[in-house]
Amino acid sequence: MTSSTPPQNDSLHIPRICLGTMTFGQQNTEAEAHAQLSFALDEGVHFFDTAEMYPVPTRAETTGRTELYVGSWLKTQQRDKILLATKAAGPGRGLNWIRDGQLSFTRDNLHRALDGSLKRLQTDYVDLYQLHWPDRNVPLFGQYHFDPQNERDTVPLEITLAALGESLRAGKIRHWGLSNETPWGVMTALRLADAMGLPRPVSVQNAYNLLNRTWENGLAEVAYRERVALLAYSPLAFGLLSGKYRSDPQSAGRMQLFKGFGARYAKPQVDKAVAAYADLAAAEGLTPTQLALGFASSRWCVGSVILGATSMQQLDEDLRACRTTLSPQVLAAIEDIHLNVPNPAP
């Protein structure tokens, strides 16, 4: 593996582009969801990511709808040609309508979560099953300081891994991964998997974009040395990096539709960074989307870029933007902005 090669676990080849689905069932109808999935597949994308808590923002009335929409499409496809990922919701976020509020990663809760996902997805297995966020206390979704005052009772990771091992042996999942994890969490999961004779996690799904490069501070080395792939979600930072809110602050999108949704980016330095990247894109004859997705898809530390769209036009633009090759001069200018324009915390 060279320094320009994304880390990959030998047991699973992770495609460079993944279609995320968290708008299905909230902003997108079932027919629109099917159209996106089919279009992506026709464009060579066969990696799809969902979660039991989707769509987002998550609500009792809609939770699970995304998997239902993906499942009704999946049953019309050749299953072995699709790489399907989903995630189990964890505790700590007050989502008491999911699994009757039994969200800790115990054996019974994880089996219940997986069985529910398989039923909605209309499949006997998922290719990649992920823990959506840790069971334990960690800073999440805009928080970045670990606070021991937030400690709570937690399920030992050994119990969680044992449950995943049962599902692996039963053939219900083929690989497993982590999400919204820290260096300590990834290393501990790797150590315990080895000690317990279980397959290692193959991936970590964390945020990564021009405004949030915290992956590079510790996790990149862990992933490189331990061969764990980064599945980079939110590569456009909730649409901020597309430039649409800069040209029209009231532009239709999640930041406007769902107040408080993008709180992690509601920080004074964000606008400065977004403007700097947009100006760079314009100077180089690129769209802001091409700059942001070209950056994410070119990074050696990124295994797969997870795209999300609410329209076919957006999806087509995003897929094409992911294939943008940025010159060394543009990459150097990005690094200069990153170092000299205050960027937001994750």
Short mmCIF file of C-alpha atoms in Angstrom, two decimals:
data_model
loop_
_atom_site.label_atom_id
_atom_site.label_comp_id
_atom_site.label_asym_id
_atom_site.label_seq_id
_atom_site.Cartn_x
_atom_site.Cartn_y
_atom_site.Cartn_z
CA MET A 1 0.00 0.00 0.00
CA THR A 2 1.51 3.34 -1.05
CA SER A 3 0.89 6.67 0.60
CA SER A 4 -1.56 7.63 -2.20
CA THR A 5 -3.72 4.53 -1.79
CA PRO A 6 -6.81 4.62 0.43
CA PRO A 7 -6.72 2.00 3.19
CA GLN A 8 -8.74 -1.07 2.29
CA ASN A 9 -9.45 -4.18 4.32
CA ASP A 10 -8.49 -7.22 2.27
CA SER A 11 -11.85 -8.90 2.93
CA LEU A 12 -13.97 -6.20 1.24
CA HIS A 13 -13.30 -3.89 -1.67
CA ILE A 14 -15.09 -0.62 -0.94
CA PRO A 15 -16.08 1.38 -4.05
CA ARG A 16 -14.90 4.96 -4.37
CA ILE A 17 -18.45 6.38 -4.50
CA CYS A 18 -21.46 5.50 -2.36
CA LEU A 19 -25.03 6.80 -2.59
CA GLY A 20 -26.44 7.89 0.75
CA THR A 21 -30.17 7.68 1.27
CA MET A 22 -31.10 9.72 4.32
CA THR A 23 -33.44 12.01 2.34
CA PHE A 24 -35.61 9.08 1.21
CA GLY A 25 -38.97 9.23 2.97
CA GLN A 26 -38.69 12.87 4.07
CA GLN A 27 -37.56 14.96 1.12
CA ASN A 28 -37.86 12.23 -1.49
CA THR A 29 -40.83 10.04 -2.34
CA GLU A 30 -40.52 6.31 -2.93
CA ALA A 31 -40.61 6.85 -6.70
CA GLU A 32 -37.89 9.50 -6.47
CA ALA A 33 -35.80 7.22 -4.26
CA HIS A 34 -36.07 4.40 -6.81
CA ALA A 35 -35.13 6.77 -9.61
CA GLN A 36 -32.01 7.89 -7.76
CA LEU A 37 -30.94 4.34 -6.96
CA SER A 38 -31.45 3.18 -10.54
CA PHE A 39 -29.67 6.20 -12.00
CA ALA A 40 -26.71 5.70 -9.70
CA LEU A 41 -26.54 2.02 -10.60
CA ASP A 42 -26.61 2.87 -14.30
CA GLU A 43 -23.72 5.26 -13.65
CA GLY A 44 -21.65 2.47 -12.13
CA VAL A 45 -22.42 3.11 -8.45
CA HIS A 46 -23.42 -0.11 -6.68
CA PHE A 47 -22.66 0.87 -3.06
CA PHE A 48 -25.67 2.17 -1.10
CA ASP A 49 -25.80 3.30 2.53
CA THR A 50 -28.84 3.61 4.77
CA ALA A 51 -29.77 3.31 8.47
CA GLU A 52 -32.64 2.19 10.66
CA MET A 53 -33.14 5.76 11.97
CA TYR A 54 -33.44 7.34 8.51
CA PRO A 55 -34.79 9.61 7.10
CA VAL A 56 -33.11 12.61 8.71
CA PRO A 57 -34.17 14.64 10.60
CA THR A 58 -35.39 11.54 12.37
CA ARG A 59 -39.00 11.48 13.61
CA ALA A 60 -41.27 8.81 15.04
CA GLU A 61 -43.60 9.10 12.03
CA THR A 62 -40.90 8.46 9.44
CA THR A 63 -38.21 6.31 11.10
CA GLY A 64 -37.55 3.19 9.04
CA ARG A 65 -39.13 4.61 5.89
CA THR A 66 -35.80 4.98 4.11
CA GLU A 67 -35.01 1.29 4.50
CA LEU A 68 -38.52 0.45 3.26
CA TYR A 69 -37.93 2.49 0.10
CA VAL A 70 -34.51 0.95 -0.47
CA GLY A 71 -35.99 -2.50 0.14
CA SER A 72 -38.81 -2.12 -2.36
CA TRP A 73 -36.19 -1.18 -4.98
CA LEU A 74 -33.71 -3.85 -3.92
CA LYS A 75 -36.16 -6.68 -4.49
CA THR A 76 -36.20 -5.80 -8.20
CA GLN A 77 -32.40 -5.97 -8.48
CA GLN A 78 -29.78 -8.70 -8.74
CA ARG A 79 -28.85 -8.79 -5.07
CA ASP A 80 -25.29 -10.02 -5.45
CA LYS A 81 -24.49 -6.99 -7.64
CA ILE A 82 -25.37 -4.55 -4.84
CA LEU A 83 -23.16 -3.59 -1.89
CA LEU A 84 -25.66 -2.64 0.81
CA ALA A 85 -24.80 -0.95 4.10
CA THR A 86 -27.04 -0.01 7.00
CA LYS A 87 -26.60 1.08 10.60
CA ALA A 88 -27.96 0.40 14.08
CA ALA A 89 -28.94 3.47 16.13
CA GLY A 90 -27.28 3.73 19.52
CA PRO A 91 -28.26 5.28 22.85
CA GLY A 92 -27.71 8.81 24.06
CA ARG A 93 -29.76 10.82 21.57
CA GLY A 94 -33.26 10.40 23.00
CA LEU A 95 -34.71 8.51 20.04
CA ASN A 96 -37.13 6.62 22.22
CA TRP A 97 -39.47 5.66 19.38
CA ILE A 98 -36.83 3.39 17.84
CA ARG A 99 -37.02 -0.15 19.22
CA ASP A 100 -39.18 1.13 22.10
CA GLY A 101 -36.18 3.12 23.32
CA GLN A 102 -34.02 0.01 23.81
CA LEU A 103 -31.01 1.42 22.00
CA SER A 104 -28.00 0.16 23.92
CA PHE A 105 -25.82 -2.26 22.00
CA THR A 106 -26.70 -5.40 23.93
CA ARG A 107 -27.01 -8.77 22.23
CA ASP A 108 -30.82 -8.71 22.15
CA ASN A 109 -31.05 -5.08 21.04
CA LEU A 110 -28.58 -5.52 18.19
CA HIS A 111 -30.28 -8.66 16.95
CA ARG A 112 -33.62 -6.87 17.07
CA ALA A 113 -32.20 -3.89 15.20
CA LEU A 114 -30.67 -6.05 12.49
CA ASP A 115 -33.77 -8.20 12.04
CA GLY A 116 -35.88 -5.05 11.69
CA SER A 117 -33.54 -3.66 9.04
CA LEU A 118 -33.47 -6.94 7.10
CA LYS A 119 -37.25 -7.07 7.07
CA ARG A 120 -37.58 -3.49 5.80
CA LEU A 121 -34.81 -4.00 3.25
CA GLN A 122 -36.39 -7.25 2.02
CA THR A 123 -33.07 -9.10 2.05
CA ASP A 124 -31.49 -11.95 3.98
CA TYR A 125 -28.23 -10.12 4.62
CA VAL A 126 -26.48 -6.78 4.54
CA ASP A 127 -22.97 -6.46 3.20
CA LEU A 128 -21.87 -3.92 5.81
CA TYR A 129 -23.51 -3.44 9.21
CA GLN A 130 -22.39 -0.39 11.17
CA LEU A 131 -22.79 0.91 14.70
CA HIS A 132 -24.23 4.35 13.90
CA TRP A 133 -22.47 5.93 16.88
CA PRO A 134 -20.83 4.48 19.98
CA ASP A 135 -22.80 3.15 22.91
CA ARG A 136 -20.47 5.03 25.24
CA ASN A 137 -20.18 8.74 25.95
CA VAL A 138 -18.36 10.50 23.11
CA PRO A 139 -18.62 14.00 21.59
CA LEU A 140 -21.05 13.76 18.66
CA PHE A 141 -22.42 15.84 15.79
CA GLY A 142 -20.76 19.18 16.37
CA GLN A 143 -19.38 18.53 19.83
CA TYR A 144 -15.64 18.08 19.95
CA HIS A 145 -14.58 18.05 23.61
CA PHE A 146 -14.78 14.81 25.53
CA ASP A 147 -16.57 15.49 28.82
CA PRO A 148 -16.28 12.90 31.63
CA GLN A 149 -19.28 14.55 33.29
CA ASN A 150 -21.44 12.95 30.60
CA GLU A 151 -20.44 9.41 31.49
CA ARG A 152 -23.32 6.93 31.78
CA ASP A 153 -23.87 3.21 32.05
CA THR A 154 -22.69 1.57 28.86
CA VAL A 155 -22.57 -1.87 27.30
CA PRO A 156 -19.04 -3.28 27.21
CA LEU A 157 -17.78 -3.45 23.65
CA GLU A 158 -17.00 -7.14 24.11
CA ILE A 159 -20.73 -7.86 24.39
CA THR A 160 -21.48 -5.83 21.28
CA LEU A 161 -18.76 -7.56 19.28
CA ALA A 162 -19.96 -10.97 20.41
CA ALA A 163 -23.44 -10.15 19.08
CA LEU A 164 -21.98 -8.98 15.78
CA GLY A 165 -20.00 -12.21 15.63
CA GLU A 166 -23.21 -14.22 15.95
CA SER A 167 -24.76 -12.31 13.05
CA LEU A 168 -21.63 -12.79 10.97
CA ARG A 169 -21.67 -16.54 11.56
CA ALA A 170 -25.38 -16.67 10.77
CA GLY A 171 -24.75 -14.96 7.43
CA LYS A 172 -27.00 -12.00 8.25
CA ILE A 173 -24.09 -9.59 7.87
CA ARG A 174 -20.96 -10.06 5.81
CA HIS A 175 -18.81 -7.30 7.26
CA TRP A 176 -19.12 -4.77 10.04
CA GLY A 177 -18.00 -1.24 10.63
CA LEU A 178 -18.09 1.76 12.95
CA SER A 179 -19.41 5.28 12.57
CA ASN A 180 -18.86 8.62 14.30
CA GLU A 181 -15.93 7.02 16.08
CA THR A 182 -12.77 8.22 17.80
CA PRO A 183 -9.19 6.89 17.63
CA TRP A 184 -9.67 5.20 21.02
CA GLY A 185 -12.86 3.54 19.84
CA VAL A 186 -11.37 2.25 16.60
CA MET A 187 -8.24 0.89 18.25
CA THR A 188 -10.24 -0.75 21.02
CA ALA A 189 -12.58 -2.40 18.52
CA LEU A 190 -9.62 -3.70 16.55
CA ARG A 191 -7.90 -5.06 19.66
CA LEU A 192 -11.02 -6.78 20.96
CA ALA A 193 -11.88 -8.28 17.58
CA ASP A 194 -8.41 -9.83 17.42
CA ALA A 195 -8.61 -11.08 21.00
CA MET A 196 -12.06 -12.61 20.45
CA GLY A 197 -11.17 -14.22 17.14
CA LEU A 198 -13.69 -12.10 15.24
CA PRO A 199 -13.38 -10.33 11.89
CA ARG A 200 -12.09 -6.79 12.24
CA PRO A 201 -14.18 -3.73 11.37
CA VAL A 202 -13.59 -2.85 7.73
CA SER A 203 -14.68 0.77 7.81
CA VAL A 204 -15.47 3.89 9.81
CA GLN A 205 -18.17 6.26 8.58
CA ASN A 206 -17.24 9.74 9.80
CA ALA A 207 -17.81 13.26 8.52
CA TYR A 208 -15.08 14.55 6.23
CA ASN A 209 -15.09 17.65 4.05
CA LEU A 210 -13.29 20.94 3.45
CA LEU A 211 -14.79 22.34 6.66
CA ASN A 212 -14.19 19.28 8.80
CA ARG A 213 -10.88 17.48 8.43
CA THR A 214 -10.63 16.15 11.97
CA TRP A 215 -10.21 12.65 10.52
CA GLU A 216 -6.66 13.64 9.64
CA ASN A 217 -5.79 14.24 13.31
CA GLY A 218 -5.16 10.72 14.54
CA LEU A 219 -7.76 8.62 12.78
CA ALA A 220 -6.02 8.80 9.39
CA GLU A 221 -2.93 7.09 10.78
CA VAL A 222 -5.00 4.48 12.60
CA ALA A 223 -6.95 3.69 9.43
CA TYR A 224 -3.83 3.57 7.28
CA ARG A 225 -1.87 1.25 9.53
CA GLU A 226 -4.82 -0.97 10.43
CA ARG A 227 -6.35 -1.02 6.92
CA VAL A 228 -9.70 0.46 7.81
CA ALA A 229 -11.51 2.51 5.17
CA LEU A 230 -13.03 5.94 5.79
CA LEU A 231 -16.56 6.26 4.43
CA ALA A 232 -16.72 10.04 4.20
CA TYR A 233 -20.18 11.39 4.86
CA SER A 234 -21.36 14.99 4.41
CA PRO A 235 -18.68 15.83 1.80
CA LEU A 236 -20.63 19.01 0.95
CA ALA A 237 -21.25 19.95 4.60
CA PHE A 238 -25.05 19.87 4.34
CA GLY A 239 -24.87 21.75 1.04
CA LEU A 240 -22.85 24.66 2.38
CA LEU A 241 -19.88 23.79 0.17
CA SER A 242 -22.07 23.72 -2.93
CA GLY A 243 -22.28 27.51 -2.62
CA LYS A 244 -26.07 27.56 -2.91
CA TYR A 245 -26.64 29.25 0.45
CA ARG A 246 -24.00 31.84 -0.34
CA SER A 247 -25.80 32.94 -3.50
CA ASP A 248 -29.23 32.56 -1.91
CA PRO A 249 -29.40 32.27 1.89
CA GLN A 250 -33.02 31.11 1.58
CA SER A 251 -32.21 28.41 -0.96
CA ALA A 252 -34.31 25.28 -0.50
CA GLY A 253 -32.38 22.65 1.42
CA ARG A 254 -32.13 20.97 4.79
CA MET A 255 -30.50 23.99 6.39
CA GLN A 256 -33.63 26.02 5.63
CA LEU A 257 -36.28 23.31 5.80
CA PHE A 258 -35.30 21.99 9.22
CA LYS A 259 -34.32 24.69 11.66
CA GLY A 260 -31.42 23.67 13.87
CA PHE A 261 -30.51 20.78 11.57
CA GLY A 262 -27.10 22.22 10.69
CA ALA A 263 -26.21 23.48 14.15
CA ARG A 264 -22.73 22.01 13.91
CA TYR A 265 -21.99 24.53 11.14
CA ALA A 266 -23.73 27.51 12.75
CA LYS A 267 -20.43 29.12 13.70
CA PRO A 268 -19.06 32.51 12.65
CA GLN A 269 -15.95 31.16 10.96
CA VAL A 270 -17.92 28.90 8.61
CA ASP A 271 -19.00 31.70 6.29
CA LYS A 272 -15.40 32.87 5.90
CA ALA A 273 -14.18 29.42 4.99
CA VAL A 274 -17.08 28.74 2.60
CA ALA A 275 -16.45 32.08 0.87
CA ALA A 276 -12.74 31.37 0.53
CA TYR A 277 -13.34 27.98 -1.07
CA ALA A 278 -16.04 29.38 -3.37
CA ASP A 279 -13.70 32.17 -4.51
CA LEU A 280 -10.96 29.64 -5.18
CA ALA A 281 -13.33 27.51 -7.24
CA ALA A 282 -14.43 30.52 -9.31
CA ALA A 283 -10.83 31.58 -9.92
CA GLU A 284 -10.01 28.08 -11.21
CA GLY A 285 -13.09 27.75 -13.42
CA LEU A 286 -14.70 25.18 -11.14
CA THR A 287 -18.02 25.05 -9.37
CA PRO A 288 -17.86 24.95 -5.56
CA THR A 289 -19.30 21.42 -5.77
CA GLN A 290 -16.51 20.31 -8.09
CA LEU A 291 -13.92 21.74 -5.71
CA ALA A 292 -15.43 20.08 -2.62
CA LEU A 293 -16.15 16.68 -4.11
CA GLY A 294 -13.00 16.66 -6.20
CA PHE A 295 -11.08 17.24 -2.99
CA ALA A 296 -12.86 14.53 -0.99
CA SER A 297 -12.65 11.90 -3.72
CA SER A 298 -8.95 12.56 -4.34
CA ARG A 299 -7.77 12.18 -0.75
CA TRP A 300 -5.60 9.18 -0.01
CA CYS A 301 -7.31 8.75 3.36
CA VAL A 302 -10.82 8.44 1.89
CA GLY A 303 -12.08 4.98 1.00
CA SER A 304 -15.49 6.08 -0.29
CA VAL A 305 -17.34 9.38 -0.67
CA ILE A 306 -20.99 9.18 0.38
CA LEU A 307 -23.14 11.39 -1.83
CA GLY A 308 -26.65 12.53 -1.03
CA ALA A 309 -29.10 14.36 -3.26
CA THR A 310 -32.73 15.44 -3.34
CA SER A 311 -33.03 15.76 -7.11
CA MET A 312 -31.75 13.92 -10.14
CA GLN A 313 -30.01 17.09 -11.27
CA GLN A 314 -28.10 17.24 -7.98
CA LEU A 315 -27.19 13.57 -8.16
CA ASP A 316 -25.91 13.88 -11.71
CA GLU A 317 -23.88 16.97 -10.78
CA ASP A 318 -22.42 15.29 -7.71
CA LEU A 319 -21.43 12.11 -9.55
CA ARG A 320 -19.66 14.15 -12.21
CA ALA A 321 -18.03 16.40 -9.62
CA CYS A 322 -16.54 13.39 -7.86
CA ARG A 323 -14.58 12.69 -11.03
CA THR A 324 -13.01 16.18 -11.01
CA THR A 325 -9.20 16.12 -11.00
CA LEU A 326 -7.73 19.00 -9.02
CA SER A 327 -4.33 20.31 -10.04
CA PRO A 328 -1.44 20.44 -7.57
CA GLN A 329 -1.83 24.21 -7.54
CA VAL A 330 -5.48 23.99 -6.52
CA LEU A 331 -4.69 21.42 -3.83
CA ALA A 332 -1.97 23.73 -2.51
CA ALA A 333 -4.43 26.62 -2.42
CA ILE A 334 -6.93 24.47 -0.52
CA GLU A 335 -4.26 23.69 2.04
CA ASP A 336 -3.45 27.37 2.36
CA ILE A 337 -7.09 28.18 3.09
CA HIS A 338 -7.29 25.29 5.54
CA LEU A 339 -4.26 26.58 7.44
CA ASN A 340 -5.01 30.29 7.33
CA VAL A 341 -8.80 30.70 7.32
CA PRO A 342 -10.39 29.57 10.57
CA ASN A 343 -12.31 26.36 9.99
CA PRO A 344 -15.19 25.19 12.17
CA ALA A 345 -14.95 22.43 14.71
CA PRO A 346 -16.60 19.14 13.67
#
